[in-house]
CSV table of C-alpha atoms in Angstrom, one decimal:
chain,number,residue,atom,x,y,z
A,120,MET,CA,0.0,0.0,0.0
A,121,GLN,CA,1.1,3.6,-0.7
A,122,ILE,CA,0.1,6.3,1.8
A,123,VAL,CA,-0.1,8.9,-1.1
A,124,ASN,CA,-2.7,6.8,-2.9
A,125,ILE,CA,-4.8,6.5,0.3
A,126,VAL,CA,-4.6,10.3,1.0
A,127,GLN,CA,-5.4,11.3,-2.6
A,128,LEU,CA,-8.3,8.9,-2.9
A,129,GLY,CA,-9.6,10.1,0.5
A,130,ILE,CA,-9.5,13.7,-0.8
A,131,LYS,CA,-11.5,12.6,-3.8
A,132,GLU,CA,-14.2,11.2,-1.5
A,133,LEU,CA,-14.3,14.5,0.4
A,134,ARG,CA,-14.8,16.4,-2.8
A,135,SER,CA,-17.5,14.0,-3.9
A,136,LEU,CA,-19.3,14.6,-0.6
A,137,LEU,CA,-19.1,18.3,-1.0
A,138,ARG,CA,-20.9,17.9,-4.3
A,139,ASP,CA,-23.7,16.0,-2.7
A,140,PRO,CA,-26.0,18.6,-1.1
A,141,MET,CA,-28.4,16.1,0.4
A,142,MET,CA,-25.7,14.3,2.3
A,143,LEU,CA,-24.3,17.7,3.6
A,144,VAL,CA,-27.8,18.7,4.8
A,145,LEU,CA,-28.1,15.3,6.6
A,146,ILE,CA,-24.8,15.7,8.3
A,147,ILE,CA,-25.5,19.3,9.5
A,148,TYR,CA,-29.0,18.4,10.6
A,149,ALA,CA,-28.0,15.2,12.5
A,150,PHE,CA,-25.3,16.9,14.5
A,151,SER,CA,-27.1,20.1,15.3
A,152,VAL,CA,-30.8,20.4,15.0
A,153,ALA,CA,-31.6,16.8,15.6
A,154,ILE,CA,-29.6,16.7,18.9
A,155,TYR,CA,-30.9,20.0,20.1
A,156,THR,CA,-34.6,19.3,19.4
A,157,GLY,CA,-34.3,15.7,20.5
A,158,SER,CA,-33.0,16.7,23.9
A,159,LYS,CA,-35.4,19.5,24.4
A,160,SER,CA,-38.4,17.3,23.5
A,161,MET,CA,-37.5,14.7,26.2
A,162,PRO,CA,-40.0,15.2,29.1
A,163,GLU,CA,-38.4,16.3,32.4
A,164,ASN,CA,-41.7,15.5,34.2
A,165,LEU,CA,-45.4,15.9,33.8
A,166,ASN,CA,-46.1,19.2,32.1
A,167,MET,CA,-49.6,20.7,31.4
A,168,ALA,CA,-51.3,17.4,31.0
A,169,THR,CA,-54.9,17.8,30.0
A,170,ILE,CA,-57.5,16.4,32.4
A,171,ALA,CA,-61.3,16.5,32.5
A,172,ILE,CA,-63.4,15.6,35.6
A,173,VAL,CA,-66.9,14.3,35.9
A,174,ASP,CA,-68.2,15.4,39.3
A,175,GLU,CA,-71.3,13.3,40.1
A,176,ASP,CA,-71.0,13.9,43.8
A,177,ARG,CA,-70.8,17.8,43.9
A,178,SER,CA,-69.6,17.7,47.5
A,179,PRO,CA,-66.8,19.6,49.4
A,180,ALA,CA,-64.7,16.5,49.1
A,181,SER,CA,-65.0,16.4,45.3
A,182,SER,CA,-64.4,20.1,45.0
A,183,ARG,CA,-61.3,19.7,47.0
A,184,ILE,CA,-60.0,17.1,44.6
A,185,ILE,CA,-60.9,19.3,41.5
A,186,THR,CA,-59.0,22.3,42.8
A,187,ALA,CA,-55.9,20.1,43.6
A,188,PHE,CA,-55.1,19.8,39.8
A,189,ASN,CA,-53.1,22.9,38.9
A,190,PRO,CA,-50.3,24.0,36.5
A,191,PRO,CA,-47.5,23.2,35.8
A,192,TYR,CA,-48.2,19.5,36.1
A,193,PHE,CA,-51.8,19.6,34.9
A,194,SER,CA,-53.8,22.2,32.9
A,195,LEU,CA,-56.8,23.5,34.8
A,196,PRO,CA,-59.4,20.7,34.8
A,197,ARG,CA,-62.5,20.9,32.7
A,198,LEU,CA,-65.8,19.8,34.2
A,199,ILE,CA,-67.7,17.6,31.8
A,200,SER,CA,-70.6,15.3,31.9
A,201,GLN,CA,-70.3,11.5,31.8
A,202,PRO,CA,-71.5,11.1,28.2
A,203,GLU,CA,-68.7,13.5,27.1
A,204,MET,CA,-65.9,11.5,28.7
A,205,ASP,CA,-65.5,8.8,26.0
A,206,ARG,CA,-66.1,11.2,23.1
A,207,ARG,CA,-63.5,13.7,24.3
A,208,MET,CA,-60.9,11.0,24.8
A,209,ASP,CA,-61.6,9.4,21.4
A,210,ASN,CA,-61.0,12.8,19.8
A,211,GLY,CA,-57.7,13.2,21.7
A,212,ILE,CA,-58.8,16.2,23.7
A,213,ASP,CA,-58.1,14.8,27.1
A,214,THR,CA,-55.2,12.7,28.4
A,215,PHE,CA,-56.9,11.9,31.7
A,216,ALA,CA,-60.6,11.8,32.6
A,217,LEU,CA,-61.5,11.3,36.2
A,218,ASP,CA,-65.0,10.2,37.3
A,219,ILE,CA,-66.0,11.0,40.9
A,220,PRO,CA,-69.0,8.8,41.7
A,221,PRO,CA,-72.2,9.8,43.5
A,222,ASN,CA,-72.1,9.6,47.3
A,223,PHE,CA,-68.3,9.8,47.2
A,224,GLN,CA,-68.1,12.0,50.4
A,225,ARG,CA,-70.6,10.0,52.3
A,226,ASP,CA,-68.7,6.8,51.6
A,227,LEU,CA,-65.5,8.5,52.7
A,228,LEU,CA,-66.9,9.5,56.0
A,229,ALA,CA,-68.4,6.1,56.5
A,230,ARG,CA,-64.9,4.6,55.9
A,231,LYS,CA,-66.1,2.5,52.9
A,232,SER,CA,-63.1,3.3,50.6
A,233,PRO,CA,-65.0,4.4,47.4
A,234,ALA,CA,-63.5,3.8,44.0
A,235,LEU,CA,-62.9,6.5,41.4
A,236,GLN,CA,-62.6,5.8,37.7
A,237,LEU,CA,-59.6,7.2,35.9
A,238,ASN,CA,-59.5,6.9,32.1
A,239,ILE,CA,-56.1,7.4,30.5
A,240,ASP,CA,-55.2,8.0,26.8
A,241,ALA,CA,-52.2,5.6,26.8
A,242,THR,CA,-51.2,6.7,23.2
A,243,ARG,CA,-49.6,9.7,24.9
A,244,VAL,CA,-46.9,7.5,26.4
A,245,SER,CA,-44.7,10.1,27.9
A,246,GLN,CA,-47.5,11.5,30.0
A,247,ALA,CA,-49.8,8.5,30.6
A,248,PHE,CA,-47.6,6.4,32.9
A,249,THR,CA,-46.1,9.4,34.8
A,250,GLY,CA,-49.5,11.1,35.2
A,251,ALA,CA,-51.2,8.1,36.7
A,252,GLY,CA,-48.8,8.1,39.6
A,253,TYR,CA,-49.2,11.9,40.0
A,254,ILE,CA,-53.0,11.6,40.2
A,255,GLN,CA,-52.8,8.7,42.6
A,256,SER,CA,-50.6,10.7,44.9
A,257,ILE,CA,-52.8,13.8,44.7
A,258,LEU,CA,-56.0,11.8,45.5
A,259,THR,CA,-54.3,10.0,48.4
A,260,SER,CA,-53.1,13.3,49.9
A,261,GLU,CA,-56.3,15.2,49.4
A,262,VAL,CA,-58.5,12.4,50.8
A,263,SER,CA,-56.3,11.8,53.9
A,264,GLU,CA,-56.3,15.6,54.7
A,265,PHE,CA,-60.1,15.8,54.2
A,266,LEU,CA,-60.6,12.9,56.7
A,267,ARG,CA,-58.2,14.4,59.2
A,268,ARG,CA,-59.8,17.8,58.7
A,269,TYR,CA,-56.4,19.6,58.7
A,270,ARG,CA,-53.4,19.9,56.3
A,271,SER,CA,-50.1,18.5,57.6
A,272,SER,CA,-47.1,16.6,56.4
A,273,ALA,CA,-46.1,13.6,58.5
A,274,ALA,CA,-42.4,13.4,59.2
A,275,PRO,CA,-40.9,10.3,57.4
A,276,GLN,CA,-39.6,7.4,59.5
A,277,VAL,CA,-36.4,7.4,57.4
A,278,ASP,CA,-34.8,10.5,55.8
A,279,LEU,CA,-33.3,9.7,52.4
A,280,ASP,CA,-30.4,12.0,51.4
A,281,LEU,CA,-30.1,11.9,47.6
A,282,ARG,CA,-26.7,12.6,46.0
A,283,ALA,CA,-27.0,12.2,42.3
A,284,ARG,CA,-23.7,11.8,40.4
A,285,PHE,CA,-23.1,14.0,37.3
A,286,ASN,CA,-26.8,15.1,36.9
A,287,GLN,CA,-27.8,16.4,40.3
A,288,GLU,CA,-31.2,17.7,39.0
A,289,LEU,CA,-31.9,14.5,37.1
A,290,LYS,CA,-32.5,16.3,33.8
A,291,GLN,CA,-33.4,13.8,31.2
A,292,ALA,CA,-32.3,16.3,28.5
A,293,TRP,CA,-28.7,15.9,29.5
A,294,PHE,CA,-28.8,12.2,28.9
A,295,GLY,CA,-30.9,12.6,25.8
A,296,ALA,CA,-28.4,15.0,24.2
A,297,ILE,CA,-25.4,12.7,24.6
A,298,ASN,CA,-27.4,9.6,23.7
A,299,ASN,CA,-28.6,11.3,20.5
A,300,LEU,CA,-25.0,12.1,19.7
A,301,MET,CA,-23.9,8.5,20.0
A,302,SER,CA,-26.8,7.3,17.9
A,303,ASN,CA,-26.1,9.8,15.1
A,304,ILE,CA,-22.4,8.8,15.1
A,305,THR,CA,-23.4,5.2,14.5
A,306,MET,CA,-25.9,6.0,11.8
A,307,LEU,CA,-23.9,8.6,9.8
A,308,SER,CA,-20.7,6.6,9.8
A,309,ILE,CA,-22.4,3.6,8.3
A,310,VAL,CA,-24.5,5.7,5.9
A,311,LEU,CA,-21.7,7.9,4.6
A,312,THR,CA,-19.2,5.0,3.8
A,313,GLY,CA,-21.9,2.8,2.3
A,314,ALA,CA,-23.3,5.7,0.2
A,315,ALA,CA,-19.8,6.6,-1.0
A,316,LEU,CA,-19.2,3.1,-2.4
A,317,ILE,CA,-22.7,2.8,-4.0
A,318,ARG,CA,-22.2,6.2,-5.5
A,319,GLU,CA,-19.0,4.9,-7.2
A,320,ARG,CA,-21.0,2.0,-8.7
A,321,GLU,CA,-24.0,4.1,-9.8
A,322,HIS,CA,-21.8,6.8,-11.4
A,323,GLY,CA,-19.5,4.3,-13.1
A,324,THR,CA,-16.4,5.6,-11.5
A,325,ILE,CA,-15.6,2.2,-9.8
A,326,GLU,CA,-14.4,1.0,-13.2
A,327,HIS,CA,-12.0,4.0,-13.4
A,328,LEU,CA,-10.5,2.9,-10.0
A,329,LEU,CA,-10.0,-0.6,-11.3
A,330,VAL,CA,-7.7,0.5,-14.1
A,331,MET,CA,-5.6,2.7,-11.8
A,332,PRO,CA,-2.5,1.4,-10.0
A,333,VAL,CA,-4.3,1.2,-6.7
A,334,THR,CA,-5.2,-1.8,-4.5
A,335,PRO,CA,-8.6,-2.6,-3.0
A,336,SER,CA,-7.2,-2.0,0.5
A,337,GLU,CA,-6.1,1.5,-0.5
A,338,ILE,CA,-9.6,2.3,-1.9
A,339,MET,CA,-11.2,1.0,1.2
A,340,LEU,CA,-8.9,2.8,3.6
A,341,ALA,CA,-9.4,6.0,1.7
A,342,LYS,CA,-13.2,5.8,2.2
A,343,ILE,CA,-12.8,4.9,5.9
A,344,TRP,CA,-10.5,7.8,6.8
A,345,SER,CA,-12.3,10.4,4.8
A,346,MET,CA,-15.8,9.6,5.9
A,347,GLY,CA,-14.6,8.9,9.5
A,348,LEU,CA,-13.0,12.3,9.6
A,349,VAL,CA,-16.2,14.0,8.5
A,350,VAL,CA,-18.2,12.2,11.3
A,351,LEU,CA,-15.4,12.9,13.9
A,352,ALA,CA,-15.4,16.6,13.0
A,353,ALA,CA,-19.2,16.8,13.1
A,354,SER,CA,-19.1,15.0,16.5
A,355,THR,CA,-16.6,17.5,17.9
A,356,PHE,CA,-18.8,20.4,16.8
A,357,ALA,CA,-21.9,18.8,18.3
A,358,LEU,CA,-20.2,18.1,21.6
A,359,GLY,CA,-18.6,21.5,21.9
A,360,VAL,CA,-21.2,23.9,20.4
A,361,VAL,CA,-24.6,22.1,20.7
A,362,ILE,CA,-24.3,19.9,23.8
A,363,HIS,CA,-21.8,21.8,26.0
A,364,GLY,CA,-22.6,25.3,24.6
A,365,LEU,CA,-26.3,25.6,23.7
A,366,LEU,CA,-27.7,22.9,26.0
A,367,ALA,CA,-25.2,23.6,28.9
A,368,VAL,CA,-24.5,19.9,29.5
A,369,PRO,CA,-21.3,19.5,31.6
A,370,ILE,CA,-18.6,17.2,30.2
A,371,GLU,CA,-17.1,15.4,33.1
A,372,GLY,CA,-14.2,13.6,31.4
A,373,SER,CA,-11.5,14.2,28.8
A,374,TRP,CA,-12.7,15.4,25.4
A,375,LEU,CA,-9.5,14.0,23.8
A,376,LEU,CA,-10.1,10.6,25.3
A,377,PHE,CA,-13.6,10.5,24.1
A,378,LEU,CA,-12.7,11.6,20.6
A,379,ALA,CA,-9.9,9.0,20.5
A,380,GLY,CA,-12.4,6.3,21.4
A,381,THR,CA,-14.8,7.7,18.8
A,382,ALA,CA,-12.1,7.5,16.1
A,383,LEU,CA,-11.5,3.9,17.0
A,384,TYR,CA,-15.2,3.2,16.9
A,385,LEU,CA,-15.5,4.9,13.5
A,386,PHE,CA,-12.9,2.5,12.2
A,387,ALA,CA,-15.3,-0.4,13.0
A,388,THR,CA,-18.6,1.2,11.8
A,389,THR,CA,-17.2,2.6,8.5
A,390,SER,CA,-15.9,-0.9,7.8
A,391,LEU,CA,-19.4,-2.2,8.5
A,392,GLY,CA,-20.8,0.4,6.2
A,393,ILE,CA,-18.6,-0.8,3.3
A,394,PHE,CA,-19.6,-4.4,4.0
A,395,LEU,CA,-23.3,-3.5,3.8
A,396,ALA,CA,-22.7,-1.6,0.6
A,397,THR,CA,-21.1,-4.6,-1.0
A,398,GLN,CA,-24.2,-6.6,-0.3
A,399,ALA,CA,-26.6,-4.0,-1.7
A,400,GLY,CA,-26.7,-3.1,-5.4
A,401,THR,CA,-28.5,0.2,-5.1
A,402,MET,CA,-29.2,2.9,-2.5
A,403,PRO,CA,-32.8,1.7,-1.9
A,404,GLN,CA,-31.5,-1.8,-1.1
A,405,PHE,CA,-28.8,-0.3,1.1
A,406,GLY,CA,-31.4,1.6,3.0
A,407,LEU,CA,-33.5,-1.5,3.6
A,408,LEU,CA,-30.4,-3.4,4.7
A,409,LEU,CA,-29.4,-0.6,7.0
A,410,MET,CA,-32.8,-0.7,8.8
A,411,LEU,CA,-32.3,-4.4,9.5
A,412,VAL,CA,-28.9,-3.8,11.0
A,413,LEU,CA,-29.1,-0.4,12.6
A,414,LEU,CA,-32.3,-0.8,14.6
A,415,PRO,CA,-31.0,-3.8,16.6
A,416,LEU,CA,-27.6,-2.2,17.1
A,417,GLN,CA,-29.3,1.0,18.5
A,418,LEU,CA,-31.9,-0.7,20.7
A,419,LEU,CA,-29.7,-3.4,22.2
A,420,SER,CA,-26.5,-1.5,22.7
A,421,GLY,CA,-27.5,0.1,26.0
A,422,THR,CA,-28.2,3.6,24.6
A,423,MET,CA,-32.0,3.4,25.0
A,424,THR,CA,-32.4,0.5,27.5
A,425,PRO,CA,-29.9,-0.4,30.2
A,426,ARG,CA,-28.1,-3.7,29.4
A,427,GLU,CA,-28.8,-5.0,32.9
A,428,SER,CA,-32.5,-5.2,32.0
A,429,MET,CA,-31.9,-7.3,28.9
A,430,PRO,CA,-31.8,-11.2,28.8
A,431,GLU,CA,-28.4,-12.6,29.5
A,432,LEU,CA,-28.2,-14.2,26.0
A,433,ILE,CA,-28.9,-10.8,24.3
A,434,ARG,CA,-26.2,-9.2,26.5
A,435,ASP,CA,-23.6,-11.8,25.5
A,436,ILE,CA,-24.5,-11.6,21.8
A,437,MET,CA,-24.3,-7.8,21.8
A,438,LEU,CA,-20.7,-7.9,23.1
A,439,ALA,CA,-19.8,-8.7,19.5
A,440,ALA,CA,-21.3,-5.3,18.4
A,441,PRO,CA,-18.9,-2.3,18.4
A,442,ASN,CA,-21.5,0.2,19.6
A,443,THR,CA,-22.1,-1.7,22.8
A,444,HIS,CA,-18.5,-1.0,23.8
A,445,PHE,CA,-18.7,2.5,22.5
A,446,VAL,CA,-21.8,3.3,24.6
A,447,MET,CA,-20.1,2.0,27.7
A,448,MET,CA,-17.0,4.0,27.0
A,449,ALA,CA,-18.8,7.2,26.1
A,450,GLN,CA,-21.0,7.1,29.2
A,451,SER,CA,-18.1,6.4,31.4
A,452,ILE,CA,-16.0,9.3,30.1
A,453,LEU,CA,-18.7,11.9,29.5
A,454,PHE,CA,-21.0,11.1,32.5
A,455,ARG,CA,-18.6,9.8,35.1
A,456,GLY,CA,-15.3,11.4,34.1
A,457,ALA,CA,-13.5,8.0,33.7
A,458,GLY,CA,-9.9,7.9,32.6
A,459,PHE,CA,-8.1,5.5,30.3
A,460,ASP,CA,-7.4,3.2,33.2
A,461,VAL,CA,-11.2,2.6,33.4
A,462,VAL,CA,-12.1,2.4,29.7
A,463,TRP,CA,-9.1,0.6,28.3
A,464,LYS,CA,-11.1,-2.6,28.0
A,465,GLN,CA,-13.6,-0.9,25.7
A,466,PHE,CA,-10.7,0.6,23.7
A,467,ALA,CA,-9.2,-2.9,23.3
A,468,SER,CA,-12.6,-4.4,22.3
A,469,LEU,CA,-13.2,-1.7,19.7
A,470,PHE,CA,-9.7,-2.3,18.2
A,471,VAL,CA,-10.3,-6.1,18.0
A,472,ILE,CA,-13.8,-5.8,16.6
A,473,GLY,CA,-12.8,-3.0,14.2
A,474,THR,CA,-9.9,-5.2,12.9
A,475,ILE,CA,-12.1,-8.2,12.3
A,476,LEU,CA,-14.8,-6.1,10.6
A,477,PHE,CA,-12.1,-4.5,8.4
A,478,ALA,CA,-10.6,-7.8,7.4
A,479,PHE,CA,-14.0,-9.3,6.6
A,480,SER,CA,-15.2,-6.2,4.7
A,481,LEU,CA,-12.0,-6.1,2.7
A,482,ARG,CA,-12.5,-9.7,1.6
A,483,LYS,CA,-16.0,-8.9,0.5
A,484,PHE,CA,-14.9,-5.6,-1.1
A,485,ARG,CA,-12.3,-7.5,-3.3
A,486,GLY,CA,-15.1,-9.7,-4.5
A,487,PHE,CA,-17.3,-6.7,-5.1
A,488,LEU,CA,-14.6,-5.2,-7.4
A,489,LYS,CA,-14.3,-8.3,-9.5
C-alpha cells in the first residue's frame, strides 16, 4: 500500500461529498438540530397534561379534589358530563378523565373506601404512565387531609439523602443529548461510507479505479479515513457547540479521550458500512439493509435501554457489536469522568472488533470489485 494513494483517494471522497447537497444537509441536521430538538423534547416531568373531571357527587370532598389539579403538572381541569368523557378521549382532547361517583363524600366519611374511575389515553406514552402516579398521589393526599380535617405533612420514618452523580437535578435532556450524539455517530458513519461506495458504482467511477494502480485495500482505507474524519469533525462540533454550549451539558471527562475512542469506533462502523454496501446493489437496497442492522444495534447497545434489563443471552451476543462498547466507553467518560485506566477494555474491544470487521469487509470488497 502507498500512503499517497490513500490520501489522494480520500480527498477525492471528500470532494464527492461536497458535491452531494443532500448528504451535507443530513450531516448538518444530524449533528445540530436533531440533537438540540431531541434533547429539548424529552419530558423532564409531567407538564400541562390535559385532564377532565366528571363530578357526580358535587360535595366539598369532590371540590377539594378538583382544585388540587393545577399547573404546571396539569392544565386547569375541565368539568364535563359522563357522556362527554369517551367522546373527548376518542377525539384526543383529554389525556386523563376522572370520574368522581355519587355519594363519594358520604362513603369516605363512612370509611367505605369508594373507588374513582380514571381513564387514560395511553397513546400519549410520555404522560400516561407518569401522570397516573401523580394523580394517585394527589388523590391520596387530598382524601387523607379531608378525613383528618387539617393539612399537615407527617415526618418520614427514614430520611433519604439523595446525592446524584453527574446530573444532580436529574435532567433527562442531559442524557438525551449525549445519547442522540452516540446514535447519530453510528448512523452517519455507516450511511456515509456505504453511500460513497454505492455512488461509485452508480456513477460508473468504480471501473476507473480498477484500471488505476491502486489496490482494494487502498480504496477501502481512503473511504474509511475520509468519511470517518467527517463524522469525527461533526461530532466534535456537536459536543462542543450544541451539547456543551447551547444545552449547557457539563462534560465530566476528557474530550480528547472521548474523541480517540470515537475514532477507534468509526474504524469499525465505517468498515461495517462498506460491507453492507457490497451486499446491496442500489441505494434503496442499502437503505432496507441498513434498517435491519441499525435498529437492533441501537436498541440493544445500552443507549436506550440499560443492558442490565436485557436477557443474558442478548447481552452476550451484543458484546460482538462495536456500539455496545462505544456506549459503555462514552457514558463512562462523559458522564462519570472516567480515565483510560477505566475504559481501556472498551478501547481494546473496539480495536479487535474493528480489525475483524475491516478484514471481513476487505474480503467482500475485493469480491465486489471483480
